[in-house]
C-alpha cells in the first residue's frame, strides 16, 4: 500500500527557543523561570544540565538550517523567547534579539523552509513571574504587547503564528502537580492561570487579525484522548469525560468554539473557585477564535471512575473526579514512561472533524524520546534509530486514514529536529532526527530517521 499525503503537506519538526538557543544572559537575554529555577535548585534537574547548555542554536542556526534541508523539512516550528526579546517582560526591546530572530527566520525562508512561530513555550520572564505570572492580569496585558511587537517585528517573514504551546502544562506543572516553577499545589490558582492563558490567547488573536497581517494564527494543544476502562460502564465513561474536560476541552473549546465546557464551569462554581472574569472578557473569547490548530500527541489517558466518593474537605484537585487506570499489556516507551497508542492520533483527528467544525489542523508534535542512543551508532557513525522510524510511520498511517476520511489535517511535525534540552529530563531522552554530541561542542550528526524523513518528504508519503 502507498500512503500519499495531500499536496503541499507540511513536513518538518518542532522545537522551542528555551530548549535550543542556550546561554542565559547572552546578548541581553533576561532571565525566565527556567533559568531561575535551575539556579535555585539544580538538584531537581536531571544530570544538572541547565537551560544555559542547550543545543546552542543561537550561534549554530545556519548550520542547523542546512541540516533541516538535508532531512527534508519544508516547515519548522520554534518559539521566540519572550525574555530574549523583552528582557524584563515589558518595556524595552532587545535589538540583538530582533536581529537574531530576523536572521534565523530569513535563513529558513532562503532555504525553502517556512518558519512557524510560537509565542509562549513555558518560559515566563522572571520579572513577570515575581508579580504573579499568569495569575496576574498584568501578565495578560504584557503578553498581548509582546505578541503585538512580534507581529510588527517579524510579520513580514512569519505567516504562521501560535499563541501558546500546551497551555495546560503550566497549569498542571506550576499549580497542581509540581513539575514547573512556581511549583504550587492550588486548584484555585490553577483555574485562574488557565483562564488568563485563554484570555491572553484570544487577545493576541484579536490583535493579529485587527493588525491586518496576512497570515494565520492558532494555538498548539497537547490533546490526550481519555479512554474509559469499560465503555459499557456509565461511571467510567462519565469519569473519562470529566478528565477530557479538564485536560483537553479547557483550551480546545475556547480556542475553537469560543466557550468553556459547561461541565467545567459547573465544577468550578461548585468548588467556589471561579476565576476573576472582567466585563467583556467572555465576549472577547467568543469572538476571537483560532484559524489553525496545532495538535501535539504523545499518549492517551486511561480513566476509571473513582472508587471512593469525592471529598471536597481537603483542597480540591482534578483527580477528585476520576482515577487513572493502569491498563494491562499496553505498549510503552519505557524511557519516558508514556504509553504508545498510535490510534489515539486518529481519534483526535476524527474528533476535530466531527465536533470542532473540521478546523484546519496539523500534527505539531509527536515523537519518541529514547535514552542512550549512542548504543545504536553504526560503523559510519550514524545512529540507527529504526524504532523512531517505526513510531512515526505507525502514527502517520493513522493520520493518513483520518485525512482520507475528510479531516482537514495539513501537516506533520515530529518532536524534534535535533536532540535538545528538556525541562526536567535535560538530555536524558533524545528525540531528534539529528544527534547532538554534548561532549564535542554540540556536534550534529543526522540519524537514520532523518535520512528516512527526507525520502518521505520528497515522495510526499511512503510505501
Ligand atoms: C512536549 C513539549 C516539548 C517537549 C516534549 C517532550 O510536552 O511541548 O517541549 O519537551 O513534550 O517531552 P519531554 O521533553 O518532557 O520528554
Short mmCIF file of C-alpha atoms and ligand atoms in Angstrom, two decimals:
data_model
loop_
_atom_site.label_atom_id
_atom_site.label_comp_id
_atom_site.label_asym_id
_atom_site.label_seq_id
_atom_site.Cartn_x
_atom_site.Cartn_y
_atom_site.Cartn_z
CA UNK A 1 0.00 0.00 0.00
CA UNK A 2 1.19 3.52 -0.82
CA UNK A 3 0.44 6.32 1.60
CA UNK A 4 0.31 9.61 -0.30
CA UNK A 5 -0.46 12.83 1.53
CA UNK A 6 -2.29 15.92 0.24
CA UNK A 7 -0.41 18.36 -1.98
CA UNK A 8 1.79 20.89 -0.16
CA UNK A 9 1.71 18.84 3.02
CA UNK A 10 3.90 20.37 5.75
CA UNK A 11 6.78 18.05 6.60
CA UNK A 12 9.04 19.12 9.39
CA UNK A 13 9.74 19.19 13.07
CA UNK A 14 9.18 21.31 16.14
CA UNK A 15 11.42 22.82 18.79
CA UNK A 16 11.33 25.76 21.18
CA UNK A 17 13.56 28.74 21.95
CA UNK A 18 14.29 27.90 25.60
CA UNK A 19 15.19 24.30 24.76
CA UNK A 20 17.57 25.07 21.91
CA UNK A 21 19.06 28.57 21.94
CA UNK A 22 21.24 28.36 25.06
CA UNK A 23 23.20 30.85 27.19
CA UNK A 24 21.20 32.60 29.87
CA UNK A 25 22.46 36.15 29.54
CA UNK A 26 23.78 36.01 26.03
CA UNK A 27 23.32 39.29 24.13
CA UNK A 28 20.96 40.86 26.61
CA UNK A 29 18.53 38.00 27.23
CA UNK A 30 16.67 38.39 30.52
CA UNK A 31 16.04 35.57 32.98
CA UNK A 32 12.98 33.39 32.69
CA UNK A 33 11.54 30.97 35.24
CA UNK A 34 13.69 28.06 33.99
CA UNK A 35 16.96 29.97 34.27
CA UNK A 36 15.88 30.99 37.76
CA UNK A 37 14.64 27.60 38.96
CA UNK A 38 17.73 25.84 37.73
CA UNK A 39 20.00 28.28 39.57
CA UNK A 40 17.88 27.89 42.71
CA UNK A 41 17.53 24.09 42.85
CA UNK A 42 19.90 22.41 40.36
CA UNK A 43 19.41 19.07 42.12
CA UNK A 44 15.89 18.96 40.71
CA UNK A 45 17.25 18.72 37.21
CA UNK A 46 18.44 15.54 35.65
CA UNK A 47 22.22 15.36 35.36
CA UNK A 48 22.38 19.00 36.47
CA UNK A 49 22.36 20.20 32.88
CA UNK A 50 20.64 23.54 32.88
CA UNK A 51 18.91 25.67 30.26
CA UNK A 52 22.10 27.58 29.50
CA UNK A 53 23.64 24.48 27.99
CA UNK A 54 21.26 23.57 25.24
CA UNK A 55 21.95 22.87 21.58
CA UNK A 56 23.47 26.33 21.02
CA UNK A 57 21.17 27.17 18.15
CA UNK A 58 21.77 30.83 18.90
CA UNK A 59 25.17 30.54 17.27
CA UNK A 60 24.70 27.41 15.12
CA UNK A 61 21.41 28.14 13.37
CA UNK A 62 22.90 28.47 9.89
CA UNK A 63 24.44 25.01 10.07
CA UNK A 64 21.16 23.71 11.50
CA UNK A 65 19.06 25.11 8.69
CA UNK A 66 21.27 23.19 6.22
CA UNK A 67 20.65 20.01 8.23
CA UNK A 68 16.91 20.67 8.15
CA UNK A 69 17.19 20.90 4.38
CA UNK A 70 19.10 17.64 4.27
CA UNK A 71 16.37 15.96 6.29
CA UNK A 72 13.55 17.09 4.02
CA UNK A 73 11.99 19.90 6.06
CA UNK A 74 9.69 22.29 4.22
CA UNK A 75 8.44 23.80 7.51
CA UNK A 76 9.87 24.15 11.02
CA UNK A 77 8.45 25.41 14.30
CA UNK A 78 10.31 27.15 17.05
CA UNK A 79 9.39 29.80 19.63
CA UNK A 80 10.54 33.30 20.32
CA UNK A 81 11.87 33.61 23.87
CA UNK A 82 9.89 36.42 25.46
CA UNK A 83 12.79 37.04 27.87
CA UNK A 84 15.22 37.40 24.97
CA UNK A 85 13.06 39.88 23.04
CA UNK A 86 11.83 41.87 26.04
CA UNK A 87 14.25 41.06 28.88
CA UNK A 88 12.02 42.46 31.65
CA UNK A 89 8.80 41.11 30.16
CA UNK A 90 7.53 44.62 29.47
CA UNK A 91 9.23 47.71 28.14
CA UNK A 92 12.43 47.83 26.22
CA UNK A 93 13.02 45.62 23.21
CA UNK A 94 16.41 43.93 22.88
CA UNK A 95 17.62 44.87 19.38
CA UNK A 96 20.10 41.99 19.31
CA UNK A 97 17.18 39.60 19.73
CA UNK A 98 15.37 41.30 16.86
CA UNK A 99 18.42 40.76 14.62
CA UNK A 100 18.82 37.15 15.74
CA UNK A 101 15.23 36.12 15.08
CA UNK A 102 15.08 38.04 11.79
CA UNK A 103 18.28 36.36 10.59
CA UNK A 104 17.10 32.92 11.76
CA UNK A 105 13.70 33.19 10.03
CA UNK A 106 15.27 34.65 6.87
CA UNK A 107 17.78 31.81 6.75
CA UNK A 108 14.91 29.31 6.95
CA UNK A 109 12.95 31.05 4.19
CA UNK A 110 16.02 31.30 1.94
CA UNK A 111 16.33 27.54 2.20
CA UNK A 112 12.73 26.76 1.35
CA UNK A 113 11.65 26.14 4.94
CA UNK A 114 8.65 28.06 6.22
CA UNK A 115 9.04 29.21 9.84
CA UNK A 116 6.11 28.55 12.19
CA UNK A 117 6.50 30.66 15.29
CA UNK A 118 5.07 30.11 18.74
CA UNK A 119 4.98 32.94 21.26
CA UNK A 120 4.97 31.11 24.56
CA UNK A 121 6.61 27.78 25.37
CA UNK A 122 6.53 27.59 29.20
CA UNK A 123 9.06 30.45 29.51
CA UNK A 124 7.67 33.22 31.72
CA UNK A 125 10.08 36.15 32.13
CA UNK A 126 11.18 36.15 35.76
CA UNK A 127 10.25 39.76 36.45
CA UNK A 128 6.64 38.96 35.49
CA UNK A 129 6.59 35.74 37.50
CA UNK A 130 7.64 37.80 40.50
CA UNK A 131 4.42 39.77 40.07
CA UNK A 132 2.37 36.58 39.89
CA UNK A 133 2.99 35.31 36.34
CA UNK A 134 -0.20 34.03 34.71
CA UNK A 135 -2.06 34.57 37.98
CA UNK A 136 -1.89 38.28 37.36
CA UNK A 137 -3.95 40.23 34.86
CA UNK A 138 -0.88 42.42 34.27
CA UNK A 139 0.81 39.45 32.64
CA UNK A 140 -2.07 39.12 30.19
CA UNK A 141 -1.56 42.76 29.14
CA UNK A 142 2.21 42.34 28.98
CA UNK A 143 1.79 39.21 26.84
CA UNK A 144 -0.51 40.99 24.39
CA UNK A 145 2.03 43.83 23.98
CA UNK A 146 4.78 41.27 23.45
CA UNK A 147 2.66 39.41 20.87
CA UNK A 148 1.84 42.64 19.02
CA UNK A 149 5.54 43.55 18.98
CA UNK A 150 6.36 40.16 17.44
CA UNK A 151 3.72 40.58 14.72
CA UNK A 152 5.17 44.01 13.85
CA UNK A 153 8.82 42.97 14.00
CA UNK A 154 8.59 39.62 12.21
CA UNK A 155 5.19 39.58 10.46
CA UNK A 156 6.77 40.12 7.03
CA UNK A 157 8.72 36.85 7.45
CA UNK A 158 6.37 34.72 9.57
CA UNK A 159 2.90 33.77 8.30
CA UNK A 160 2.06 31.03 10.80
CA UNK A 161 1.77 32.10 14.42
CA UNK A 162 0.79 30.29 17.59
CA UNK A 163 -0.19 31.93 20.86
CA UNK A 164 0.85 29.07 23.18
CA UNK A 165 2.36 25.62 23.20
CA UNK A 166 0.47 23.24 25.51
CA UNK A 167 -1.04 25.89 27.81
CA UNK A 168 -2.44 23.19 30.10
CA UNK A 169 1.12 22.19 31.04
CA UNK A 170 1.99 25.37 33.01
CA UNK A 171 -1.34 24.88 34.81
CA UNK A 172 -0.58 21.26 35.66
CA UNK A 173 3.14 21.67 36.26
CA UNK A 174 3.14 25.01 38.06
CA UNK A 175 -0.08 24.84 40.09
CA UNK A 176 -1.18 21.21 40.51
CA UNK A 177 1.49 18.54 40.12
CA UNK A 178 4.77 20.33 40.82
CA UNK A 179 6.96 19.93 37.78
CA UNK A 180 7.16 23.60 36.74
CA UNK A 181 8.01 26.73 38.67
CA UNK A 182 6.42 28.13 40.88
CA UNK A 183 5.70 24.58 42.00
CA UNK A 184 2.46 25.22 43.90
CA UNK A 185 -0.50 22.92 44.56
CA UNK A 186 -3.56 25.10 44.41
CA UNK A 187 -6.62 24.43 42.31
CA UNK A 188 -7.97 27.96 42.61
CA UNK A 189 -4.71 29.34 41.25
CA UNK A 190 -4.69 26.66 38.54
CA UNK A 191 -8.12 27.80 37.35
CA UNK A 192 -7.07 31.47 37.30
CA UNK A 193 -3.86 30.68 35.39
CA UNK A 194 -5.74 28.62 32.79
CA UNK A 195 -8.32 31.34 32.40
CA UNK A 196 -5.68 34.03 31.88
CA UNK A 197 -3.83 31.94 29.31
CA UNK A 198 -7.07 31.51 27.38
CA UNK A 199 -7.82 35.21 27.62
CA UNK A 200 -4.28 36.15 26.56
CA UNK A 201 -4.57 33.86 23.55
CA UNK A 202 -7.87 35.39 22.42
CA UNK A 203 -6.49 38.91 22.88
CA UNK A 204 -3.38 38.11 20.83
CA UNK A 205 -5.56 36.62 18.09
CA UNK A 206 -7.64 39.81 18.09
CA UNK A 207 -4.51 41.95 17.82
CA UNK A 208 -3.24 39.82 14.93
CA UNK A 209 -6.49 39.92 12.97
CA UNK A 210 -7.05 43.62 13.60
CA UNK A 211 -3.45 44.39 12.67
CA UNK A 212 -4.20 43.38 9.08
CA UNK A 213 -1.44 40.77 8.90
CA UNK A 214 -1.65 38.35 6.02
CA UNK A 215 -1.06 35.03 7.78
CA UNK A 216 -2.78 32.62 10.14
CA UNK A 217 -2.78 32.36 13.89
CA UNK A 218 -3.63 29.43 16.11
CA UNK A 219 -2.75 27.57 19.26
CA UNK A 220 -0.84 24.34 19.90
CA UNK A 221 -2.55 21.92 22.31
CA UNK A 222 -1.41 18.60 23.71
CA UNK A 223 -4.53 16.52 23.29
CA UNK A 224 -4.74 13.35 25.31
CA UNK A 225 -7.77 11.28 24.34
CA UNK A 226 -9.40 9.92 27.50
CA UNK A 227 -10.47 6.32 27.23
CA UNK A 228 -12.74 4.79 29.88
CA UNK A 229 -11.67 1.46 31.40
CA UNK A 230 -15.01 -0.03 30.40
CA UNK A 231 -17.07 1.63 27.69
CA UNK A 232 -20.25 -0.03 28.94
CA UNK A 233 -19.81 1.31 32.47
CA UNK A 234 -21.51 4.71 32.73
CA UNK A 235 -19.40 5.78 35.70
CA UNK A 236 -16.17 5.09 33.83
CA UNK A 237 -17.47 6.93 30.78
CA UNK A 238 -18.50 9.94 32.88
CA UNK A 239 -15.11 10.00 34.62
CA UNK A 240 -13.32 9.94 31.24
CA UNK A 241 -15.50 12.83 30.05
CA UNK A 242 -14.54 14.91 33.07
CA UNK A 243 -10.84 14.20 32.53
CA UNK A 244 -11.34 15.27 28.91
CA UNK A 245 -13.00 18.50 30.05
CA UNK A 246 -10.15 19.30 32.46
CA UNK A 247 -7.20 18.48 30.25
CA UNK A 248 -8.37 18.91 26.65
CA UNK A 249 -11.56 20.89 26.37
CA UNK A 250 -10.44 23.57 28.86
CA UNK A 251 -8.38 25.01 26.00
CA UNK A 252 -9.77 23.32 22.89
CA UNK A 253 -13.32 24.61 23.35
CA UNK A 254 -12.48 28.27 23.94
CA UNK A 255 -9.85 28.20 21.15
CA UNK A 256 -12.15 26.73 18.51
CA UNK A 257 -15.69 27.42 19.74
CA UNK A 258 -15.09 30.48 21.87
CA UNK A 259 -16.63 29.00 25.01
CA UNK A 260 -15.67 26.99 28.08
CA UNK A 261 -17.13 23.50 28.62
CA UNK A 262 -20.27 23.57 30.74
CA UNK A 263 -19.17 20.63 32.96
CA UNK A 264 -16.04 22.53 33.90
CA UNK A 265 -17.92 25.72 34.72
CA UNK A 266 -20.21 23.75 36.98
CA UNK A 267 -17.37 22.07 38.85
CA UNK A 268 -15.52 25.34 39.33
CA UNK A 269 -18.70 27.04 40.55
CA UNK A 270 -19.47 24.23 42.98
CA UNK A 271 -15.98 24.46 44.41
CA UNK A 272 -16.30 28.23 44.73
CA UNK A 273 -13.13 28.86 42.73
CA UNK A 274 -14.42 30.81 39.73
CA UNK A 275 -11.64 32.91 38.20
CA UNK A 276 -11.71 36.68 38.17
CA UNK A 277 -13.54 37.46 34.92
CA UNK A 278 -13.82 41.10 33.80
CA UNK A 279 -16.70 42.53 31.89
CA UNK A 280 -16.29 41.92 28.18
CA UNK A 281 -13.80 39.05 28.58
CA UNK A 282 -16.18 36.28 27.61
CA UNK A 283 -17.37 38.15 24.51
CA UNK A 284 -13.76 38.70 23.54
CA UNK A 285 -13.03 34.99 23.90
CA UNK A 286 -16.17 34.14 21.94
CA UNK A 287 -15.26 36.43 19.05
CA UNK A 288 -11.57 35.66 18.67
CA UNK A 289 -11.07 32.03 17.84
CA UNK A 290 -8.18 30.37 16.03
CA UNK A 291 -7.52 29.94 12.31
CA UNK A 292 -5.40 26.87 12.76
CA UNK A 293 -4.98 24.15 15.41
CA UNK A 294 -1.66 22.51 16.27
CA UNK A 295 -2.07 19.08 17.85
CA UNK A 296 0.68 17.57 19.99
CA UNK A 297 0.09 13.89 20.60
CA UNK A 298 2.21 11.58 22.69
CA UNK A 299 -0.03 9.38 24.81
CA UNK A 300 -3.66 8.75 25.75
CA UNK A 301 -5.23 8.86 29.19
CA UNK A 302 -6.86 5.70 30.60
CA UNK A 303 -9.57 6.52 33.09
CA UNK A 304 -11.82 4.73 35.55
CA UNK A 305 -14.47 6.03 37.94
CA UNK A 306 -13.36 6.92 41.45
CA UNK A 307 -13.76 4.14 43.92
CA UNK A 308 -14.04 6.49 46.88
CA UNK A 309 -16.62 9.29 46.93
CA UNK A 310 -15.47 12.81 46.09
CA UNK A 311 -14.18 14.53 49.21
CA UNK A 312 -14.05 18.30 48.96
CA UNK A 313 -12.94 18.78 52.54
CA UNK A 314 -9.28 18.82 51.61
CA UNK A 315 -8.05 21.11 48.84
CA UNK A 316 -9.62 20.04 45.56
CA UNK A 317 -7.74 18.52 42.63
CA UNK A 318 -8.92 17.40 39.17
CA UNK A 319 -8.18 13.85 40.28
CA UNK A 320 -11.04 14.05 42.77
CA UNK A 321 -13.27 13.29 39.79
CA UNK A 322 -11.54 10.30 38.20
CA UNK A 323 -8.82 7.74 38.70
CA UNK A 324 -6.12 6.77 36.27
CA UNK A 325 -6.49 3.24 35.07
CA UNK A 326 -3.38 1.17 34.59
CA UNK A 327 -4.36 -0.88 31.57
CA UNK A 328 -2.56 -4.23 31.42
CA UNK A 329 -0.42 -5.13 28.39
CA UNK A 330 -0.19 -1.66 26.99
CA UNK A 331 2.67 -0.75 24.67
CA UNK A 332 5.10 1.57 26.44
CA UNK A 333 8.01 3.85 25.75
CA UNK A 334 9.94 2.74 28.83
CA UNK A 335 12.34 5.69 28.75
CA UNK A 336 9.61 8.28 29.15
CA UNK A 337 7.04 6.06 30.84
CA UNK A 338 4.45 7.00 28.25
CA UNK A 339 2.03 4.62 26.58
CA UNK A 340 2.35 4.29 22.82
CA UNK A 341 -1.10 4.10 21.27
CA UNK A 342 -0.99 5.06 17.59
CA UNK A 343 -4.73 5.04 17.03
CA UNK A 344 -5.06 7.91 19.52
CA UNK A 345 -3.91 10.32 16.81
CA UNK A 346 -6.73 9.13 14.55
CA UNK A 347 -9.29 9.53 17.33
CA UNK A 348 -8.18 13.11 17.96
CA UNK A 349 -8.36 13.97 14.27
CA UNK A 350 -11.78 12.37 13.96
CA UNK A 351 -12.96 14.38 16.96
CA UNK A 352 -11.79 17.67 15.42
CA UNK A 353 -13.63 16.79 12.22
CA UNK A 354 -16.86 15.70 13.85
CA UNK A 355 -17.10 18.04 16.83
CA UNK A 356 -14.95 21.06 16.03
CA UNK A 357 -16.14 22.05 12.56
CA UNK A 358 -13.29 20.22 10.86
CA UNK A 359 -10.95 23.04 11.85
CA UNK A 360 -7.77 23.27 9.79
CA UNK A 361 -5.12 21.44 11.81
CA UNK A 362 -1.74 19.79 11.71
CA UNK A 363 0.21 17.47 13.96
CA UNK A 364 2.54 19.91 15.67
CA UNK A 365 4.37 17.36 17.87
CA UNK A 366 4.64 13.60 18.03
CA UNK A 367 7.78 11.67 18.78
CA UNK A 368 9.75 9.25 20.82
CA UNK A 369 12.37 10.03 23.47
CA UNK A 370 14.99 7.31 23.90
CA UNK A 371 17.83 7.11 26.40
CA UNK A 372 21.34 6.00 25.45
CA UNK A 373 21.01 6.17 21.67
CA UNK A 374 24.81 6.01 21.32
CA UNK A 375 24.49 2.24 21.51
CA UNK A 376 22.83 2.25 18.11
CA UNK A 377 25.69 4.00 16.30
CA UNK A 378 26.84 2.06 13.21
CA UNK A 379 30.32 1.88 11.69
CA UNK A 380 29.69 5.10 9.75
CA UNK A 381 28.91 6.96 12.95
CA UNK A 382 25.15 7.16 12.31
CA UNK A 383 22.54 6.29 14.93
CA UNK A 384 20.25 3.63 13.51
CA UNK A 385 17.01 4.62 15.19
CA UNK A 386 14.67 2.17 13.47
CA UNK A 387 12.30 2.36 16.46
CA UNK A 388 11.74 6.06 15.70
CA UNK A 389 11.06 5.37 12.01
CA UNK A 390 8.55 2.74 13.08
CA UNK A 391 6.92 5.06 15.62
CA UNK A 392 6.48 7.89 13.10
CA UNK A 393 5.32 5.54 10.33
CA UNK A 394 2.70 3.93 12.57
CA UNK A 395 1.31 7.32 13.56
CA UNK A 396 1.42 8.68 10.01
CA UNK A 397 -0.66 5.75 8.77
CA UNK A 398 -3.44 6.81 11.13
CA UNK A 399 -3.04 10.47 10.12
CA UNK A 400 -3.38 9.34 6.51
CA UNK A 401 -6.54 7.40 7.30
CA UNK A 402 -8.12 10.41 9.03
CA UNK A 403 -7.29 12.60 6.02
CA UNK A 404 -8.81 10.01 3.67
CA UNK A 405 -11.98 10.26 5.73
CA UNK A 406 -12.06 14.03 5.32
CA UNK A 407 -10.14 15.52 8.25
CA UNK A 408 -8.53 18.82 7.32
CA UNK A 409 -5.04 17.92 8.51
CA UNK A 410 -2.32 19.67 6.54
CA UNK A 411 0.99 18.66 8.09
CA UNK A 412 3.14 16.61 10.42
CA UNK A 413 5.95 17.86 12.65
CA UNK A 414 7.98 15.45 14.68
CA UNK A 415 9.37 16.42 18.07
CA UNK A 416 12.15 17.30 17.46
CA UNK A 417 14.66 18.43 14.87
CA UNK A 418 17.85 17.93 16.83
CA UNK A 419 18.28 16.47 20.29
CA UNK A 420 17.57 19.23 22.76
CA UNK A 421 17.37 20.17 26.39
CA UNK A 422 14.16 19.20 28.09
CA UNK A 423 12.54 20.78 31.11
CA UNK A 424 13.22 18.19 33.76
CA UNK A 425 14.94 15.45 31.73
CA UNK A 426 17.74 17.63 30.41
CA UNK A 427 19.41 15.48 27.69
CA UNK A 428 18.45 12.08 29.07
CA UNK A 429 15.87 11.17 26.45
CA UNK A 430 16.81 12.05 22.88
CA UNK A 431 14.07 12.88 20.40
CA UNK A 432 15.79 14.33 17.34
CA UNK A 433 16.20 13.46 13.67
CA UNK A 434 19.71 14.78 14.30
CA UNK A 435 22.02 13.78 17.16
CA UNK A 436 23.82 16.38 19.24
CA UNK A 437 27.06 15.37 20.93
CA UNK A 438 27.40 17.50 24.04
CA UNK A 439 30.95 16.28 24.66
CA UNK A 440 32.02 17.56 21.26
CA UNK A 441 30.69 21.10 21.44
CA UNK A 442 27.25 20.06 20.24
CA UNK A 443 28.46 18.34 17.08
CA UNK A 444 25.50 17.37 14.89
CA UNK A 445 25.03 14.05 13.04
CA UNK A 446 21.92 13.08 11.09
CA UNK A 447 20.30 9.86 12.36
CA UNK A 448 18.81 7.18 10.13
CA UNK A 449 15.33 8.62 10.82
CA UNK A 450 16.45 11.99 9.44
CA UNK A 451 17.62 10.38 6.19
CA UNK A 452 14.38 8.41 6.02
CA UNK A 453 12.27 11.53 6.63
CA UNK A 454 13.82 13.21 3.58
CA UNK A 455 12.53 10.40 1.37
CA UNK A 456 9.07 10.72 2.93
CA UNK A 457 9.00 14.45 2.33
CA UNK A 458 10.28 14.10 -1.25
CA UNK A 459 7.74 11.41 -2.13
CA UNK A 460 5.06 13.15 -0.05
CA UNK A 461 4.44 9.82 1.62
CA UNK A 462 5.79 6.29 1.82
CA UNK A 463 5.08 2.72 0.78
C1 LIG B 1 6.06 18.43 24.97
C2 LIG B 1 6.70 19.80 24.96
C3 LIG B 1 8.10 19.81 24.44
C4 LIG B 1 8.93 18.57 24.68
C5 LIG B 1 8.14 17.28 24.54
C6 LIG B 1 8.84 16.03 25.02
O1 LIG B 1 5.17 18.36 26.02
O2 LIG B 1 5.96 20.71 24.19
O3 LIG B 1 8.69 21.00 24.88
O4 LIG B 1 9.76 18.69 25.75
O5 LIG B 1 6.90 17.36 25.20
O6 LIG B 1 8.67 15.85 26.39
P1 LIG B 1 9.85 15.66 27.41
O7 LIG B 1 10.94 16.54 26.93
O8 LIG B 1 9.31 16.09 28.73
O9 LIG B 1 10.18 14.21 27.38
#
